Short mmCIF file of C-alpha atoms in Angstrom, two decimals:
data_model
loop_
_atom_site.label_atom_id
_atom_site.label_comp_id
_atom_site.label_asym_id
_atom_site.label_seq_id
_atom_site.Cartn_x
_atom_site.Cartn_y
_atom_site.Cartn_z
CA MET I 1 27.89 -5.01 -17.21
CA THR I 2 24.89 -7.23 -16.53
CA LEU I 3 22.70 -4.20 -15.89
CA SER I 4 23.67 -2.45 -19.13
CA VAL I 5 23.01 -5.63 -21.11
CA ASP I 6 19.64 -6.03 -19.39
CA LEU I 7 18.68 -2.42 -20.14
CA ARG I 8 19.78 -2.78 -23.76
CA ALA I 9 17.74 -5.95 -24.16
CA ARG I 10 14.67 -4.30 -22.64
CA ALA I 11 15.12 -1.24 -24.87
CA GLU I 12 15.34 -3.46 -27.95
CA THR I 13 12.24 -5.37 -26.89
CA LEU I 14 10.33 -2.16 -26.29
CA GLY I 15 11.54 -0.75 -29.59
CA GLN I 16 10.12 -3.77 -31.41
CA SER I 17 6.79 -3.36 -29.63
CA LEU I 18 6.38 0.39 -30.31
CA PRO I 19 4.11 -0.03 -33.36
CA ALA I 20 1.85 -2.28 -31.29
CA LEU I 21 1.94 0.24 -28.42
CA LEU I 22 0.87 3.04 -30.75
CA ALA I 23 -1.94 0.93 -32.20
CA GLU I 24 -3.16 0.05 -28.70
CA ALA I 25 -2.97 3.69 -27.60
CA GLU I 26 -4.94 4.86 -30.64
CA HIS I 27 -7.56 2.19 -30.01
CA LEU I 28 -7.78 3.12 -26.33
CA ALA I 29 -8.21 6.80 -27.20
CA ALA I 30 -10.91 5.94 -29.73
CA THR I 31 -12.94 3.93 -27.21
CA LEU I 32 -13.45 6.98 -25.05
CA MET I 33 -15.81 8.44 -27.67
CA LEU I 34 -15.16 11.94 -26.40
CA GLY I 35 -16.28 13.56 -29.62
CA GLU I 36 -15.04 16.96 -30.64
CA HIS I 37 -12.64 18.66 -28.27
CA GLY I 38 -14.77 21.73 -27.55
CA ARG I 39 -13.55 24.28 -25.04
CA ARG I 40 -16.93 26.04 -25.16
CA ARG I 41 -15.49 29.52 -24.66
CA ALA I 42 -16.14 32.46 -26.95
CA GLY I 43 -13.12 33.76 -28.83
CA GLN I 44 -11.17 33.73 -32.07
CA GLY I 45 -11.44 30.36 -33.78
CA ASP I 46 -12.93 28.39 -36.62
CA GLU I 47 -15.61 26.28 -34.93
CA PHE I 48 -19.14 27.64 -34.54
CA TRP I 49 -20.30 27.70 -30.92
CA GLN I 50 -23.58 29.60 -30.59
CA TYR I 51 -25.67 32.59 -31.62
CA ARG I 52 -26.34 35.37 -29.13
CA PRO I 53 -28.29 38.62 -29.38
CA ALA I 54 -26.15 41.61 -30.35
CA HIS I 55 -25.29 44.05 -27.58
CA GLN I 56 -24.28 47.69 -27.60
CA GLY I 57 -20.65 47.86 -28.70
CA ASP I 58 -20.76 44.87 -31.06
CA GLY I 59 -19.47 45.80 -34.49
CA ALA I 60 -21.57 45.44 -37.63
CA ARG I 61 -18.98 43.03 -39.08
CA SER I 62 -19.67 40.51 -36.28
CA ILE I 63 -23.41 40.32 -36.97
CA ASP I 64 -24.70 37.24 -38.80
CA TRP I 65 -27.10 38.94 -41.18
CA ARG I 66 -28.57 35.70 -42.54
CA ARG I 67 -29.58 34.52 -39.07
CA SER I 68 -30.71 38.03 -38.07
CA ALA I 69 -33.00 38.26 -41.11
CA ARG I 70 -35.21 35.56 -39.58
CA SER I 71 -35.80 37.61 -36.42
CA ASP I 72 -36.54 41.08 -35.15
CA VAL I 73 -33.14 41.32 -33.45
CA HIS I 74 -29.55 41.10 -34.64
CA PHE I 75 -27.53 37.98 -33.76
CA ILE I 76 -23.80 37.53 -33.24
CA ARG I 77 -22.24 34.25 -34.45
CA GLU I 78 -19.79 33.28 -31.71
CA ARG I 79 -16.90 30.88 -32.27
CA GLU I 80 -15.08 28.68 -29.81
CA TRP I 81 -11.90 29.78 -28.13
CA GLN I 82 -9.04 28.12 -29.99
CA ALA I 83 -5.90 29.03 -28.00
CA ALA I 84 -3.86 25.83 -27.72
CA GLN I 85 -2.50 24.72 -24.36
CA SER I 86 0.88 23.12 -23.71
CA VAL I 87 0.99 19.82 -21.84
CA THR I 88 4.22 18.25 -20.55
CA LEU I 89 4.37 14.59 -19.54
CA TRP I 90 6.87 12.96 -17.22
CA VAL I 91 6.64 9.16 -17.49
CA ASP I 92 8.71 7.34 -14.88
CA ALA I 93 11.09 4.91 -16.62
CA ALA I 94 13.02 3.78 -13.53
CA ARG I 95 13.59 0.14 -12.64
CA SER I 96 10.75 0.01 -10.10
CA MET I 97 8.30 0.54 -12.97
CA ALA I 98 9.43 -2.77 -14.54
CA PHE I 99 7.77 -4.70 -11.69
CA SER I 100 4.88 -7.09 -12.21
CA GLY I 101 3.46 -9.34 -9.53
CA ASP I 102 2.33 -11.91 -12.08
CA LYS I 103 4.15 -13.20 -15.14
CA VAL I 104 0.99 -12.92 -17.22
CA ARG I 105 0.51 -9.26 -16.27
CA ALA I 106 2.39 -6.45 -18.01
CA PRO I 107 4.74 -4.33 -15.87
CA LYS I 108 3.74 -0.92 -14.57
CA ALA I 109 5.95 0.83 -17.12
CA ASP I 110 3.95 -0.63 -20.01
CA ARG I 111 0.67 0.68 -18.59
CA ALA I 112 2.19 4.11 -17.85
CA ARG I 113 3.50 4.39 -21.42
CA LEU I 114 0.17 3.27 -22.86
CA LEU I 115 -1.77 5.85 -20.83
CA ALA I 116 0.71 8.61 -21.67
CA LEU I 117 0.51 7.89 -25.38
CA ALA I 118 -3.28 7.51 -25.47
CA LEU I 119 -3.69 10.77 -23.54
CA SER I 120 -1.30 12.46 -25.97
CA VAL I 121 -3.37 11.22 -28.93
CA LEU I 122 -6.50 12.78 -27.43
CA LEU I 123 -4.78 16.08 -26.62
CA LEU I 124 -3.08 16.40 -30.00
CA ARG I 125 -6.34 15.67 -31.79
CA GLY I 126 -7.82 18.54 -29.76
CA GLY I 127 -5.18 20.93 -31.05
CA GLU I 128 -3.01 20.98 -27.92
CA ARG I 129 0.78 21.03 -27.84
CA VAL I 130 2.25 17.97 -26.11
CA GLY I 131 5.78 16.96 -25.17
CA LEU I 132 7.75 14.74 -22.83
CA SER I 133 9.68 16.40 -19.99
CA GLY I 134 12.92 17.89 -21.23
CA HIS I 135 11.44 18.66 -24.64
CA THR I 136 9.37 21.50 -26.05
CA PRO I 137 5.66 20.67 -26.41
CA LYS I 138 4.59 20.66 -30.06
CA PRO I 139 1.29 20.23 -31.92
CA GLY I 140 0.31 17.92 -34.72
CA ARG I 141 0.13 14.26 -35.63
CA ALA I 142 3.87 14.10 -36.32
CA GLN I 143 4.52 14.70 -32.63
CA ILE I 144 3.16 11.23 -31.85
CA MET I 145 6.25 9.62 -33.35
CA ALA I 146 8.54 11.86 -31.30
CA LEU I 147 6.66 10.90 -28.14
CA LEU I 148 6.81 7.23 -29.08
CA GLU I 149 10.58 7.43 -29.52
CA GLY I 150 11.00 9.27 -26.23
CA LEU I 151 9.02 6.64 -24.35
CA ALA I 152 11.40 3.91 -25.52
CA SER I 153 14.13 4.82 -23.03
CA ASP I 154 14.70 3.21 -19.62
CA ASP I 155 16.31 4.64 -16.48
CA ALA I 156 18.87 2.60 -14.53
CA ALA I 157 17.86 4.14 -11.16
CA ASP I 158 15.70 2.18 -8.73
CA TYR I 159 13.14 4.99 -8.47
CA GLY I 160 12.39 7.88 -10.79
CA THR I 161 12.96 11.59 -10.15
CA PRO I 162 10.37 13.94 -11.66
CA GLU I 163 11.71 16.25 -14.33
CA ILE I 164 10.12 19.63 -14.99
CA ALA I 165 12.40 20.78 -17.82
CA GLY I 166 10.32 21.82 -20.82
CA MET I 167 7.27 22.85 -18.82
CA VAL I 168 5.63 25.95 -20.24
CA SER I 169 4.61 28.71 -17.86
CA HIS I 170 0.89 28.44 -17.05
CA GLY I 171 0.68 25.20 -19.00
CA ARG I 172 -0.33 21.78 -17.73
CA ALA I 173 1.60 18.68 -16.74
CA VAL I 174 1.11 14.95 -16.19
CA PHE I 175 3.30 12.83 -13.89
CA LEU I 176 2.91 9.05 -14.29
CA SER I 177 4.84 6.95 -11.75
CA ASP I 178 4.48 4.50 -8.91
CA PHE I 179 5.72 7.30 -6.59
CA LEU I 180 7.30 4.74 -4.27
CA GLY I 181 10.71 6.40 -4.02
CA GLN I 182 11.79 9.32 -1.88
CA ILE I 183 9.01 11.92 -1.69
CA GLU I 184 11.30 14.98 -1.50
CA PRO I 185 12.13 15.16 -5.26
CA LEU I 186 8.42 15.12 -6.04
CA GLU I 187 7.75 17.89 -3.51
CA THR I 188 10.48 19.99 -5.12
CA ALA I 189 9.16 19.39 -8.64
CA LEU I 190 5.59 20.29 -7.68
CA THR I 191 6.74 23.47 -5.93
CA LEU I 192 8.74 24.58 -8.97
CA ALA I 193 5.84 23.73 -11.28
CA ALA I 194 3.43 25.72 -9.10
CA ASP I 195 5.82 28.70 -9.18
CA ARG I 196 5.45 28.66 -12.98
CA GLY I 197 1.66 28.54 -12.73
CA VAL I 198 1.56 24.96 -14.03
CA ARG I 199 -1.46 22.81 -13.11
CA GLY I 200 -1.63 19.07 -13.63
CA ILE I 201 -2.21 15.55 -12.39
CA LEU I 202 -0.36 12.86 -10.48
CA LEU I 203 -1.34 9.42 -11.80
CA GLN I 204 0.07 6.69 -9.58
CA VAL I 205 0.43 3.33 -11.33
CA LEU I 206 0.75 0.27 -9.08
CA ASP I 207 0.66 -3.49 -9.55
CA PRO I 208 -2.17 -5.34 -7.73
CA ALA I 209 0.46 -7.15 -5.63
CA GLU I 210 1.67 -3.78 -4.39
CA GLU I 211 -1.88 -2.92 -3.40
CA ASP I 212 -2.73 -6.22 -1.69
CA PHE I 213 0.63 -7.54 -0.39
CA PRO I 214 -0.34 -11.23 -0.88
CA TYR I 215 2.95 -12.64 0.47
CA LEU I 216 3.22 -15.30 3.18
CA GLY I 217 6.03 -17.32 4.80
CA ARG I 218 9.65 -17.01 3.75
CA THR I 219 10.01 -14.24 1.19
CA VAL I 220 12.90 -12.25 -0.21
CA PHE I 221 12.03 -8.67 -1.16
CA GLU I 222 14.50 -7.08 -3.55
CA SER I 223 14.49 -3.85 -5.52
CA MET I 224 14.44 -4.22 -9.30
CA GLN I 225 18.06 -3.07 -9.52
CA GLY I 226 19.11 -5.31 -6.64
CA SER I 227 20.48 -2.50 -4.49
CA LEU I 228 17.89 -3.10 -1.73
CA ARG I 229 17.18 -6.51 -0.23
CA HIS I 230 15.17 -7.80 2.72
CA GLU I 231 14.51 -11.42 3.69
CA THR I 232 11.85 -12.52 6.15
CA GLN I 233 10.57 -15.87 7.38
CA SER I 234 7.05 -14.54 7.95
CA ALA I 235 6.04 -12.09 5.26
CA GLY I 236 2.42 -12.14 6.40
CA ASP I 237 3.43 -10.35 9.60
CA LEU I 238 4.55 -7.38 7.51
CA ARG I 239 1.27 -6.94 5.65
CA ALA I 240 -0.50 -4.60 8.11
CA ARG I 241 2.53 -2.33 8.42
CA TYR I 242 3.04 -2.29 4.67
CA LEU I 243 -0.57 -1.38 3.96
CA ASP I 244 -0.39 1.39 6.56
CA ARG I 245 2.72 2.81 4.89
CA LEU I 246 1.07 2.61 1.48
CA ALA I 247 -2.01 4.42 2.79
CA GLU I 248 0.25 7.10 4.26
CA ARG I 249 2.00 7.54 0.93
CA LYS I 250 -1.32 7.90 -0.92
CA ALA I 251 -2.53 10.44 1.64
CA LYS I 252 0.73 12.37 1.24
CA LEU I 253 0.39 12.39 -2.55
CA THR I 254 -3.21 13.59 -2.26
CA ALA I 255 -2.15 16.41 0.08
CA LEU I 256 0.76 17.45 -2.13
CA ALA I 257 -1.44 17.58 -5.20
CA ARG I 258 -4.17 19.53 -3.44
CA ALA I 259 -1.66 22.06 -2.06
CA VAL I 260 -0.59 23.13 -5.57
CA GLY I 261 -3.97 22.79 -7.28
CA TRP I 262 -3.21 19.45 -8.93
CA HIS I 263 -5.26 16.22 -8.98
CA TYR I 264 -4.17 12.78 -7.74
CA HIS I 265 -5.44 9.33 -8.68
CA CYS I 266 -4.18 5.80 -8.03
CA HIS I 267 -4.58 3.20 -10.77
CA HIS I 268 -3.38 -0.40 -10.75
CA THR I 269 -2.57 -2.58 -13.72
CA GLY I 270 -5.34 -5.05 -12.93
CA GLN I 271 -7.90 -2.33 -13.71
CA SER I 272 -9.15 -1.11 -17.07
CA ALA I 273 -6.78 1.30 -18.78
CA GLN I 274 -9.82 3.09 -20.21
CA THR I 275 -10.99 4.08 -16.72
CA ALA I 276 -7.63 5.67 -15.90
CA LEU I 277 -7.49 7.45 -19.25
CA LEU I 278 -10.95 8.92 -18.79
CA TRP I 279 -10.03 10.16 -15.32
CA ALA I 280 -6.75 11.66 -16.54
CA TYR I 281 -8.36 13.44 -19.49
CA SER I 282 -11.22 14.82 -17.39
CA ALA I 283 -8.92 15.96 -14.56
CA LEU I 284 -6.55 17.61 -17.00
CA GLU I 285 -9.37 19.47 -18.73
CA GLY I 286 -10.61 20.58 -15.31
CA GLY I 287 -7.19 22.09 -14.62
CA ARG I 288 -7.48 24.71 -17.36
#
């Protein structure tokens, strides 16, 4: 009963903060100053790309006669390729994402939601179709509100399990999580995604305390749900082993991503959100 009340209270708090989250995400997206979302490929579209000399086989209808009149050769007016891509986002909402090592620092879940929403704003502005896992990716400004509503939910589990439902064959995907739970569900999800020809990114979001392990003396470590608990009188003695395990996990995530043609990056909440957003956007565009 306590857990359900806690989840309800957190959901209500998040619901009240959604307008602020959207405003922050829009501001974050705007600071990137990425300009027009040009794919720079010739094809059927509306945006002018470049002129090129006409070649044998080009039809007369494709020649730009006004431009050609200023030269001794005929020129073709090429347009950018405008085929939209589908991007599916899985944003871990499990209890572990509610952790913060400092009361003045927002929990990991808040940063993950902010990055997911800001990335969605950029992609939707570029004409892409975007959706949360379990839902069909859709285009347009109206989709922002659907994403915002979907991000308001919490998961009662200690650690999140990646969901690939809704992924479009040969589309792209974004997984945002701390990836501190069992690794097998992630391996399965990546394998299934790869089988569908899906490329994407793993963006690991950690708290600085999880990176540095600043604990000393008597300390009680407890999972956010309370199902796991460990007490020690000398937490400092655990630091080296903990950091080794964390390094192993990061190496494993890197290897998993590389094996299926994905990209991996670790970001912690003490860093600039803009840096993580720029990496995510660039890596996702590189996965076309």
